[in-house]
JSON list of C-alpha atoms in Angstrom, two decimals:
[
{"chain": "A", "resi": 1, "resn": "UNK", "atom": "CA", "xyz": [23.21, 43.44, -137.48]},
{"chain": "A", "resi": 2, "resn": "UNK", "atom": "CA", "xyz": [23.42, 39.93, -139.33]},
{"chain": "A", "resi": 3, "resn": "UNK", "atom": "CA", "xyz": [20.33, 38.57, -141.00]},
{"chain": "A", "resi": 4, "resn": "UNK", "atom": "CA", "xyz": [18.51, 35.00, -142.39]},
{"chain": "A", "resi": 5, "resn": "UNK", "atom": "CA", "xyz": [17.39, 36.44, -145.28]},
{"chain": "A", "resi": 6, "resn": "UNK", "atom": "CA", "xyz": [17.42, 32.00, -147.38]},
{"chain": "A", "resi": 7, "resn": "UNK", "atom": "CA", "xyz": [15.58, 30.02, -143.91]},
{"chain": "A", "resi": 8, "resn": "UNK", "atom": "CA", "xyz": [12.59, 31.25, -145.58]},
{"chain": "A", "resi": 9, "resn": "UNK", "atom": "CA", "xyz": [13.68, 32.22, -149.41]},
{"chain": "A", "resi": 10, "resn": "UNK", "atom": "CA", "xyz": [14.71, 35.43, -149.18]},
{"chain": "A", "resi": 11, "resn": "UNK", "atom": "CA", "xyz": [12.10, 37.21, -146.88]},
{"chain": "A", "resi": 12, "resn": "UNK", "atom": "CA", "xyz": [11.90, 37.26, -142.66]},
{"chain": "A", "resi": 13, "resn": "UNK", "atom": "CA", "xyz": [9.13, 38.55, -141.17]},
{"chain": "A", "resi": 14, "resn": "UNK", "atom": "CA", "xyz": [8.97, 42.07, -139.23]},
{"chain": "A", "resi": 15, "resn": "UNK", "atom": "CA", "xyz": [6.86, 42.54, -136.17]},
{"chain": "A", "resi": 16, "resn": "UNK", "atom": "CA", "xyz": [5.72, 46.68, -136.15]},
{"chain": "A", "resi": 17, "resn": "UNK", "atom": "CA", "xyz": [5.37, 47.62, -132.63]},
{"chain": "A", "resi": 18, "resn": "UNK", "atom": "CA", "xyz": [5.01, 51.65, -131.69]},
{"chain": "A", "resi": 19, "resn": "UNK", "atom": "CA", "xyz": [7.38, 52.62, -129.52]},
{"chain": "A", "resi": 20, "resn": "UNK", "atom": "CA", "xyz": [5.32, 54.93, -126.95]},
{"chain": "A", "resi": 21, "resn": "UNK", "atom": "CA", "xyz": [2.66, 51.98, -126.45]},
{"chain": "A", "resi": 22, "resn": "UNK", "atom": "CA", "xyz": [4.26, 49.18, -127.06]},
{"chain": "A", "resi": 23, "resn": "UNK", "atom": "CA", "xyz": [1.16, 47.84, -128.87]},
{"chain": "A", "resi": 24, "resn": "UNK", "atom": "CA", "xyz": [1.84, 45.48, -131.48]},
{"chain": "A", "resi": 25, "resn": "UNK", "atom": "CA", "xyz": [0.81, 46.78, -134.99]},
{"chain": "A", "resi": 26, "resn": "UNK", "atom": "CA", "xyz": [0.44, 44.32, -137.87]},
{"chain": "A", "resi": 27, "resn": "UNK", "atom": "CA", "xyz": [3.28, 41.77, -139.48]},
{"chain": "A", "resi": 28, "resn": "UNK", "atom": "CA", "xyz": [5.03, 42.40, -142.54]},
{"chain": "A", "resi": 29, "resn": "UNK", "atom": "CA", "xyz": [7.50, 40.66, -144.94]},
{"chain": "A", "resi": 30, "resn": "UNK", "atom": "CA", "xyz": [11.18, 42.33, -145.79]},
{"chain": "A", "resi": 31, "resn": "UNK", "atom": "CA", "xyz": [13.88, 40.88, -147.85]},
{"chain": "A", "resi": 32, "resn": "UNK", "atom": "CA", "xyz": [17.48, 42.44, -147.95]},
{"chain": "A", "resi": 33, "resn": "UNK", "atom": "CA", "xyz": [16.17, 45.16, -150.30]},
{"chain": "A", "resi": 34, "resn": "UNK", "atom": "CA", "xyz": [13.62, 46.18, -148.55]},
{"chain": "A", "resi": 35, "resn": "UNK", "atom": "CA", "xyz": [15.08, 46.33, -144.78]},
{"chain": "A", "resi": 36, "resn": "UNK", "atom": "CA", "xyz": [18.36, 47.75, -146.74]},
{"chain": "A", "resi": 37, "resn": "UNK", "atom": "CA", "xyz": [15.17, 50.95, -147.73]},
{"chain": "A", "resi": 38, "resn": "UNK", "atom": "CA", "xyz": [13.47, 50.49, -144.00]},
{"chain": "A", "resi": 39, "resn": "UNK", "atom": "CA", "xyz": [17.63, 51.49, -142.99]},
{"chain": "A", "resi": 40, "resn": "UNK", "atom": "CA", "xyz": [17.95, 53.84, -145.65]},
{"chain": "A", "resi": 41, "resn": "UNK", "atom": "CA", "xyz": [14.86, 55.84, -145.54]},
{"chain": "A", "resi": 42, "resn": "UNK", "atom": "CA", "xyz": [13.61, 55.36, -142.24]},
{"chain": "A", "resi": 43, "resn": "UNK", "atom": "CA", "xyz": [10.51, 54.83, -143.46]},
{"chain": "A", "resi": 44, "resn": "UNK", "atom": "CA", "xyz": [8.98, 50.90, -142.94]},
{"chain": "A", "resi": 45, "resn": "UNK", "atom": "CA", "xyz": [9.64, 49.33, -145.98]},
{"chain": "A", "resi": 46, "resn": "UNK", "atom": "CA", "xyz": [7.61, 45.82, -146.95]},
{"chain": "A", "resi": 47, "resn": "UNK", "atom": "CA", "xyz": [7.64, 43.17, -149.73]},
{"chain": "A", "resi": 48, "resn": "UNK", "atom": "CA", "xyz": [4.99, 42.77, -150.81]},
{"chain": "A", "resi": 49, "resn": "UNK", "atom": "CA", "xyz": [4.25, 38.91, -151.94]},
{"chain": "A", "resi": 50, "resn": "UNK", "atom": "CA", "xyz": [0.74, 39.88, -153.36]},
{"chain": "A", "resi": 51, "resn": "UNK", "atom": "CA", "xyz": [2.24, 42.97, -155.27]},
{"chain": "A", "resi": 52, "resn": "UNK", "atom": "CA", "xyz": [5.28, 41.62, -155.70]},
{"chain": "A", "resi": 53, "resn": "UNK", "atom": "CA", "xyz": [7.16, 43.81, -154.55]},
{"chain": "A", "resi": 54, "resn": "UNK", "atom": "CA", "xyz": [8.69, 46.30, -152.45]},
{"chain": "A", "resi": 55, "resn": "UNK", "atom": "CA", "xyz": [5.55, 48.36, -150.30]},
{"chain": "A", "resi": 56, "resn": "UNK", "atom": "CA", "xyz": [6.63, 51.27, -147.88]},
{"chain": "A", "resi": 57, "resn": "UNK", "atom": "CA", "xyz": [3.30, 51.04, -145.37]},
{"chain": "A", "resi": 58, "resn": "UNK", "atom": "CA", "xyz": [1.96, 54.86, -146.43]},
{"chain": "A", "resi": 59, "resn": "UNK", "atom": "CA", "xyz": [3.47, 55.06, -149.76]},
{"chain": "A", "resi": 60, "resn": "UNK", "atom": "CA", "xyz": [-0.51, 55.84, -150.79]},
{"chain": "A", "resi": 61, "resn": "UNK", "atom": "CA", "xyz": [-2.54, 56.82, -147.17]},
{"chain": "A", "resi": 62, "resn": "UNK", "atom": "CA", "xyz": [0.24, 59.13, -146.03]},
{"chain": "A", "resi": 63, "resn": "UNK", "atom": "CA", "xyz": [-0.75, 56.26, -142.95]},
{"chain": "A", "resi": 64, "resn": "UNK", "atom": "CA", "xyz": [3.74, 55.81, -142.85]},
{"chain": "A", "resi": 65, "resn": "UNK", "atom": "CA", "xyz": [5.51, 53.82, -140.03]},
{"chain": "A", "resi": 66, "resn": "UNK", "atom": "CA", "xyz": [8.54, 55.76, -138.77]},
{"chain": "A", "resi": 67, "resn": "UNK", "atom": "CA", "xyz": [11.38, 53.96, -137.68]},
{"chain": "A", "resi": 68, "resn": "UNK", "atom": "CA", "xyz": [12.44, 54.59, -133.76]},
{"chain": "A", "resi": 69, "resn": "UNK", "atom": "CA", "xyz": [14.39, 50.42, -133.93]},
{"chain": "A", "resi": 70, "resn": "UNK", "atom": "CA", "xyz": [15.37, 48.07, -135.28]},
{"chain": "A", "resi": 71, "resn": "UNK", "atom": "CA", "xyz": [15.87, 44.42, -132.87]},
{"chain": "A", "resi": 72, "resn": "UNK", "atom": "CA", "xyz": [17.03, 40.86, -134.28]},
{"chain": "A", "resi": 73, "resn": "UNK", "atom": "CA", "xyz": [15.82, 37.68, -132.45]},
{"chain": "A", "resi": 74, "resn": "UNK", "atom": "CA", "xyz": [18.02, 34.80, -131.46]},
{"chain": "A", "resi": 75, "resn": "UNK", "atom": "CA", "xyz": [17.58, 32.96, -134.52]},
{"chain": "A", "resi": 76, "resn": "UNK", "atom": "CA", "xyz": [18.77, 36.25, -136.55]},
{"chain": "A", "resi": 77, "resn": "UNK", "atom": "CA", "xyz": [15.25, 35.70, -138.51]},
{"chain": "A", "resi": 78, "resn": "UNK", "atom": "CA", "xyz": [13.01, 37.42, -137.65]},
{"chain": "A", "resi": 79, "resn": "UNK", "atom": "CA", "xyz": [12.75, 41.40, -136.71]},
{"chain": "A", "resi": 80, "resn": "UNK", "atom": "CA", "xyz": [11.07, 43.25, -134.41]},
{"chain": "A", "resi": 81, "resn": "UNK", "atom": "CA", "xyz": [10.60, 46.81, -135.28]},
{"chain": "A", "resi": 82, "resn": "UNK", "atom": "CA", "xyz": [9.88, 49.88, -133.29]},
{"chain": "A", "resi": 83, "resn": "UNK", "atom": "CA", "xyz": [8.15, 52.68, -135.44]},
{"chain": "A", "resi": 84, "resn": "UNK", "atom": "CA", "xyz": [5.99, 55.46, -134.09]},
{"chain": "A", "resi": 85, "resn": "UNK", "atom": "CA", "xyz": [3.15, 55.52, -136.36]},
{"chain": "A", "resi": 86, "resn": "UNK", "atom": "CA", "xyz": [1.96, 57.99, -138.80]},
{"chain": "A", "resi": 87, "resn": "UNK", "atom": "CA", "xyz": [-2.53, 57.72, -138.71]},
{"chain": "A", "resi": 88, "resn": "UNK", "atom": "CA", "xyz": [-3.87, 53.86, -138.12]},
{"chain": "A", "resi": 89, "resn": "UNK", "atom": "CA", "xyz": [-2.03, 50.53, -139.20]},
{"chain": "A", "resi": 90, "resn": "UNK", "atom": "CA", "xyz": [-4.16, 48.08, -140.87]},
{"chain": "A", "resi": 91, "resn": "UNK", "atom": "CA", "xyz": [-6.56, 48.91, -145.09]},
{"chain": "A", "resi": 92, "resn": "UNK", "atom": "CA", "xyz": [-9.58, 49.25, -142.86]},
{"chain": "A", "resi": 93, "resn": "UNK", "atom": "CA", "xyz": [-8.77, 52.39, -140.71]},
{"chain": "A", "resi": 94, "resn": "UNK", "atom": "CA", "xyz": [-8.46, 50.30, -137.17]},
{"chain": "A", "resi": 95, "resn": "UNK", "atom": "CA", "xyz": [-5.41, 51.23, -135.60]},
{"chain": "A", "resi": 96, "resn": "UNK", "atom": "CA", "xyz": [-3.76, 47.62, -135.68]},
{"chain": "A", "resi": 97, "resn": "UNK", "atom": "CA", "xyz": [-4.17, 45.09, -137.73]},
{"chain": "A", "resi": 98, "resn": "UNK", "atom": "CA", "xyz": [-5.71, 42.88, -135.37]},
{"chain": "A", "resi": 99, "resn": "UNK", "atom": "CA", "xyz": [-8.45, 45.63, -134.48]},
{"chain": "A", "resi": 100, "resn": "UNK", "atom": "CA", "xyz": [-6.87, 46.82, -131.19]},
{"chain": "A", "resi": 101, "resn": "UNK", "atom": "CA", "xyz": [-7.06, 50.51, -130.12]},
{"chain": "A", "resi": 102, "resn": "UNK", "atom": "CA", "xyz": [-3.45, 51.72, -129.85]},
{"chain": "A", "resi": 103, "resn": "UNK", "atom": "CA", "xyz": [-3.49, 52.94, -126.78]},
{"chain": "A", "resi": 104, "resn": "UNK", "atom": "CA", "xyz": [-2.05, 52.32, -123.64]},
{"chain": "A", "resi": 105, "resn": "UNK", "atom": "CA", "xyz": [-1.99, 55.65, -121.56]},
{"chain": "A", "resi": 106, "resn": "UNK", "atom": "CA", "xyz": [0.27, 54.38, -118.55]},
{"chain": "A", "resi": 107, "resn": "UNK", "atom": "CA", "xyz": [3.20, 54.52, -121.11]},
{"chain": "A", "resi": 108, "resn": "UNK", "atom": "CA", "xyz": [2.96, 57.98, -120.94]},
{"chain": "A", "resi": 109, "resn": "UNK", "atom": "CA", "xyz": [4.84, 57.50, -117.88]},
{"chain": "A", "resi": 110, "resn": "UNK", "atom": "CA", "xyz": [8.09, 56.31, -119.37]},
{"chain": "A", "resi": 111, "resn": "UNK", "atom": "CA", "xyz": [7.92, 59.05, -121.96]},
{"chain": "A", "resi": 112, "resn": "UNK", "atom": "CA", "xyz": [7.07, 61.99, -119.40]},
{"chain": "A", "resi": 113, "resn": "UNK", "atom": "CA", "xyz": [10.03, 60.97, -117.27]},
{"chain": "A", "resi": 114, "resn": "UNK", "atom": "CA", "xyz": [12.07, 60.58, -120.68]},
{"chain": "A", "resi": 115, "resn": "UNK", "atom": "CA", "xyz": [10.61, 64.73, -121.27]},
{"chain": "A", "resi": 116, "resn": "UNK", "atom": "CA", "xyz": [11.88, 65.56, -117.41]},
{"chain": "A", "resi": 117, "resn": "UNK", "atom": "CA", "xyz": [15.17, 64.40, -117.44]},
{"chain": "A", "resi": 118, "resn": "UNK", "atom": "CA", "xyz": [16.28, 66.46, -121.30]},
{"chain": "A", "resi": 119, "resn": "UNK", "atom": "CA", "xyz": [14.62, 69.27, -119.50]},
{"chain": "A", "resi": 120, "resn": "UNK", "atom": "CA", "xyz": [17.12, 67.91, -116.52]},
{"chain": "A", "resi": 121, "resn": "UNK", "atom": "CA", "xyz": [20.29, 68.11, -119.14]},
{"chain": "A", "resi": 122, "resn": "UNK", "atom": "CA", "xyz": [19.82, 71.65, -121.08]},
{"chain": "A", "resi": 123, "resn": "UNK", "atom": "CA", "xyz": [17.46, 73.86, -119.18]},
{"chain": "A", "resi": 124, "resn": "UNK", "atom": "CA", "xyz": [16.04, 75.86, -121.81]},
{"chain": "A", "resi": 125, "resn": "UNK", "atom": "CA", "xyz": [15.03, 78.99, -120.67]},
{"chain": "A", "resi": 126, "resn": "UNK", "atom": "CA", "xyz": [11.11, 79.73, -120.10]},
{"chain": "A", "resi": 127, "resn": "UNK", "atom": "CA", "xyz": [10.57, 77.24, -118.85]},
{"chain": "A", "resi": 128, "resn": "UNK", "atom": "CA", "xyz": [8.45, 75.53, -114.97]},
{"chain": "A", "resi": 129, "resn": "UNK", "atom": "CA", "xyz": [10.36, 72.73, -114.73]},
{"chain": "A", "resi": 130, "resn": "UNK", "atom": "CA", "xyz": [14.19, 74.36, -115.78]},
{"chain": "A", "resi": 131, "resn": "UNK", "atom": "CA", "xyz": [12.51, 76.54, -113.13]},
{"chain": "A", "resi": 132, "resn": "UNK", "atom": "CA", "xyz": [11.50, 74.63, -110.53]},
{"chain": "A", "resi": 133, "resn": "UNK", "atom": "CA", "xyz": [15.78, 72.50, -111.44]},
{"chain": "A", "resi": 134, "resn": "UNK", "atom": "CA", "xyz": [16.87, 75.71, -110.18]},
{"chain": "A", "resi": 135, "resn": "UNK", "atom": "CA", "xyz": [15.27, 76.74, -107.67]},
{"chain": "A", "resi": 136, "resn": "UNK", "atom": "CA", "xyz": [16.83, 73.59, -105.92]},
{"chain": "A", "resi": 137, "resn": "UNK", "atom": "CA", "xyz": [15.91, 71.28, -103.58]},
{"chain": "A", "resi": 138, "resn": "UNK", "atom": "CA", "xyz": [13.85, 72.26, -100.70]},
{"chain": "A", "resi": 139, "resn": "UNK", "atom": "CA", "xyz": [11.49, 74.01, -103.67]},
{"chain": "A", "resi": 140, "resn": "UNK", "atom": "CA", "xyz": [11.02, 70.50, -105.29]},
{"chain": "A", "resi": 141, "resn": "UNK", "atom": "CA", "xyz": [10.04, 68.96, -101.69]},
{"chain": "A", "resi": 142, "resn": "UNK", "atom": "CA", "xyz": [8.05, 71.92, -101.31]},
{"chain": "A", "resi": 143, "resn": "UNK", "atom": "CA", "xyz": [5.86, 71.32, -104.31]},
{"chain": "A", "resi": 144, "resn": "UNK", "atom": "CA", "xyz": [5.40, 67.53, -103.47]},
{"chain": "A", "resi": 145, "resn": "UNK", "atom": "CA", "xyz": [4.42, 68.30, -100.75]},
{"chain": "A", "resi": 146, "resn": "UNK", "atom": "CA", "xyz": [2.20, 70.98, -101.91]},
{"chain": "A", "resi": 147, "resn": "UNK", "atom": "CA", "xyz": [0.43, 68.37, -103.78]},
{"chain": "A", "resi": 148, "resn": "UNK", "atom": "CA", "xyz": [-0.40, 65.54, -101.67]},
{"chain": "A", "resi": 149, "resn": "UNK", "atom": "CA", "xyz": [-1.69, 68.09, -99.87]},
{"chain": "A", "resi": 150, "resn": "UNK", "atom": "CA", "xyz": [-4.56, 69.42, -102.33]},
{"chain": "A", "resi": 151, "resn": "UNK", "atom": "CA", "xyz": [-5.01, 65.76, -102.93]},
{"chain": "A", "resi": 152, "resn": "UNK", "atom": "CA", "xyz": [-6.05, 65.01, -100.42]},
{"chain": "A", "resi": 153, "resn": "UNK", "atom": "CA", "xyz": [-8.53, 67.74, -99.45]},
{"chain": "A", "resi": 154, "resn": "UNK", "atom": "CA", "xyz": [-9.88, 66.55, -102.48]},
{"chain": "A", "resi": 155, "resn": "UNK", "atom": "CA", "xyz": [-10.28, 62.60, -101.69]},
{"chain": "A", "resi": 156, "resn": "UNK", "atom": "CA", "xyz": [-11.89, 63.92, -99.31]},
{"chain": "A", "resi": 157, "resn": "UNK", "atom": "CA", "xyz": [-14.48, 66.40, -101.05]},
{"chain": "A", "resi": 158, "resn": "UNK", "atom": "CA", "xyz": [-15.20, 64.01, -103.70]},
{"chain": "A", "resi": 159, "resn": "UNK", "atom": "CA", "xyz": [-14.95, 65.27, -106.14]},
{"chain": "A", "resi": 160, "resn": "UNK", "atom": "CA", "xyz": [-12.68, 62.69, -108.40]},
{"chain": "A", "resi": 161, "resn": "UNK", "atom": "CA", "xyz": [-12.19, 65.03, -111.49]},
{"chain": "A", "resi": 162, "resn": "UNK", "atom": "CA", "xyz": [-10.63, 66.96, -109.72]},
{"chain": "A", "resi": 163, "resn": "UNK", "atom": "CA", "xyz": [-8.80, 64.48, -106.98]},
{"chain": "A", "resi": 164, "resn": "UNK", "atom": "CA", "xyz": [-6.89, 63.41, -110.45]},
{"chain": "A", "resi": 165, "resn": "UNK", "atom": "CA", "xyz": [-5.43, 66.48, -111.49]},
{"chain": "A", "resi": 166, "resn": "UNK", "atom": "CA", "xyz": [-4.39, 67.43, -108.43]},
{"chain": "A", "resi": 167, "resn": "UNK", "atom": "CA", "xyz": [-2.77, 63.29, -108.76]},
{"chain": "A", "resi": 168, "resn": "UNK", "atom": "CA", "xyz": [-1.31, 64.56, -111.67]},
{"chain": "A", "resi": 169, "resn": "UNK", "atom": "CA", "xyz": [0.54, 67.28, -109.81]},
{"chain": "A", "resi": 170, "resn": "UNK", "atom": "CA", "xyz": [2.10, 65.54, -107.63]},
{"chain": "A", "resi": 171, "resn": "UNK", "atom": "CA", "xyz": [3.34, 62.56, -109.96]},
{"chain": "A", "resi": 172, "resn": "UNK", "atom": "CA", "xyz": [4.46, 65.11, -112.16]},
{"chain": "A", "resi": 173, "resn": "UNK", "atom": "CA", "xyz": [6.56, 66.64, -109.22]},
{"chain": "A", "resi": 174, "resn": "UNK", "atom": "CA", "xyz": [7.56, 64.08, -107.97]},
{"chain": "A", "resi": 175, "resn": "UNK", "atom": "CA", "xyz": [9.66, 62.26, -110.55]},
{"chain": "A", "resi": 176, "resn": "UNK", "atom": "CA", "xyz": [10.85, 66.46, -111.25]},
{"chain": "A", "resi": 177, "resn": "UNK", "atom": "CA", "xyz": [12.00, 65.39, -107.50]},
{"chain": "A", "resi": 178, "resn": "UNK", "atom": "CA", "xyz": [12.78, 62.30, -108.54]},
{"chain": "A", "resi": 179, "resn": "UNK", "atom": "CA", "xyz": [15.66, 63.29, -111.21]},
{"chain": "A", "resi": 180, "resn": "UNK", "atom": "CA", "xyz": [16.82, 65.21, -109.99]},
{"chain": "A", "resi": 181, "resn": "UNK", "atom": "CA", "xyz": [18.23, 62.89, -107.04]},
{"chain": "A", "resi": 182, "resn": "UNK", "atom": "CA", "xyz": [19.31, 60.45, -110.12]},
{"chain": "A", "resi": 183, "resn": "UNK", "atom": "CA", "xyz": [16.00, 58.08, -110.02]},
{"chain": "A", "resi": 184, "resn": "UNK", "atom": "CA", "xyz": [13.70, 57.80, -111.94]},
{"chain": "A", "resi": 185, "resn": "UNK", "atom": "CA", "xyz": [9.85, 56.58, -111.92]},
{"chain": "A", "resi": 186, "resn": "UNK", "atom": "CA", "xyz": [11.29, 52.97, -112.97]},
{"chain": "A", "resi": 187, "resn": "UNK", "atom": "CA", "xyz": [13.52, 52.78, -110.03]},
{"chain": "A", "resi": 188, "resn": "UNK", "atom": "CA", "xyz": [9.76, 53.11, -108.37]},
{"chain": "A", "resi": 189, "resn": "UNK", "atom": "CA", "xyz": [8.25, 50.48, -109.92]},
{"chain": "A", "resi": 190, "resn": "UNK", "atom": "CA", "xyz": [10.46, 48.49, -108.94]},
{"chain": "A", "resi": 191, "resn": "UNK", "atom": "CA", "xyz": [10.28, 49.09, -105.86]},
{"chain": "A", "resi": 192, "resn": "UNK", "atom": "CA", "xyz": [6.67, 47.73, -106.19]},
{"chain": "A", "resi": 193, "resn": "UNK", "atom": "CA", "xyz": [7.73, 44.83, -108.44]},
{"chain": "A", "resi": 194, "resn": "UNK", "atom": "CA", "xyz": [9.92, 43.55, -105.23]},
{"chain": "A", "resi": 195, "resn": "UNK", "atom": "CA", "xyz": [6.68, 43.96, -103.04]},
{"chain": "A", "resi": 196, "resn": "UNK", "atom": "CA", "xyz": [4.17, 42.32, -104.83]},
{"chain": "A", "resi": 197, "resn": "UNK", "atom": "CA", "xyz": [6.64, 38.82, -104.19]},
{"chain": "A", "resi": 198, "resn": "UNK", "atom": "CA", "xyz": [5.18, 37.33, -101.28]},
{"chain": "A", "resi": 199, "resn": "UNK", "atom": "CA", "xyz": [8.07, 36.33, -100.01]},
{"chain": "A", "resi": 200, "resn": "UNK", "atom": "CA", "xyz": [8.50, 41.12, -99.54]},
{"chain": "A", "resi": 201, "resn": "UNK", "atom": "CA", "xyz": [8.64, 41.55, -96.07]},
{"chain": "A", "resi": 202, "resn": "UNK", "atom": "CA", "xyz": [8.83, 45.52, -94.97]},
{"chain": "A", "resi": 203, "resn": "UNK", "atom": "CA", "xyz": [12.40, 46.61, -93.97]}
]
């Protein structure tokens, strides 16, 4: 990776993004030494302009930023670092330096998809998900159908807590079924994006 440290007198901005929620957590600056230390240790390290030294985020609080990936922008002078934060990021105690809550529950569906794909590849003993894969397509489709019926029943009863519970069961089993067919929840999202186009017409 070629990074242009000369454009800003030896520094480049580094945007820190939560790898799971995709929330922007903070912005810091790195010189070449800070970048190398970040890569070597797997913990985000900045060049502190106030302390005039290298500063690993969390070195005193324990709230480290564990690196997942590092991307360079099109001009090679700004980094996007995806990380898993340990605790709040801001010195004020807030989740982010913009005082936002670091939450995005919808992103858990992607995490769940990855988890189920891992189960499909490894199929560890004692896992319910593994048992579904081993029992085959008929069992997986049966479970999706059962959960769909239970979802309809709870929606008619008017119990929203049970409705959410059964909807969660159905979505989980649907992702298992999709995974067994080489598909994913993202494929459904792509289809819905296509349908959202005003020019889309039903097949």
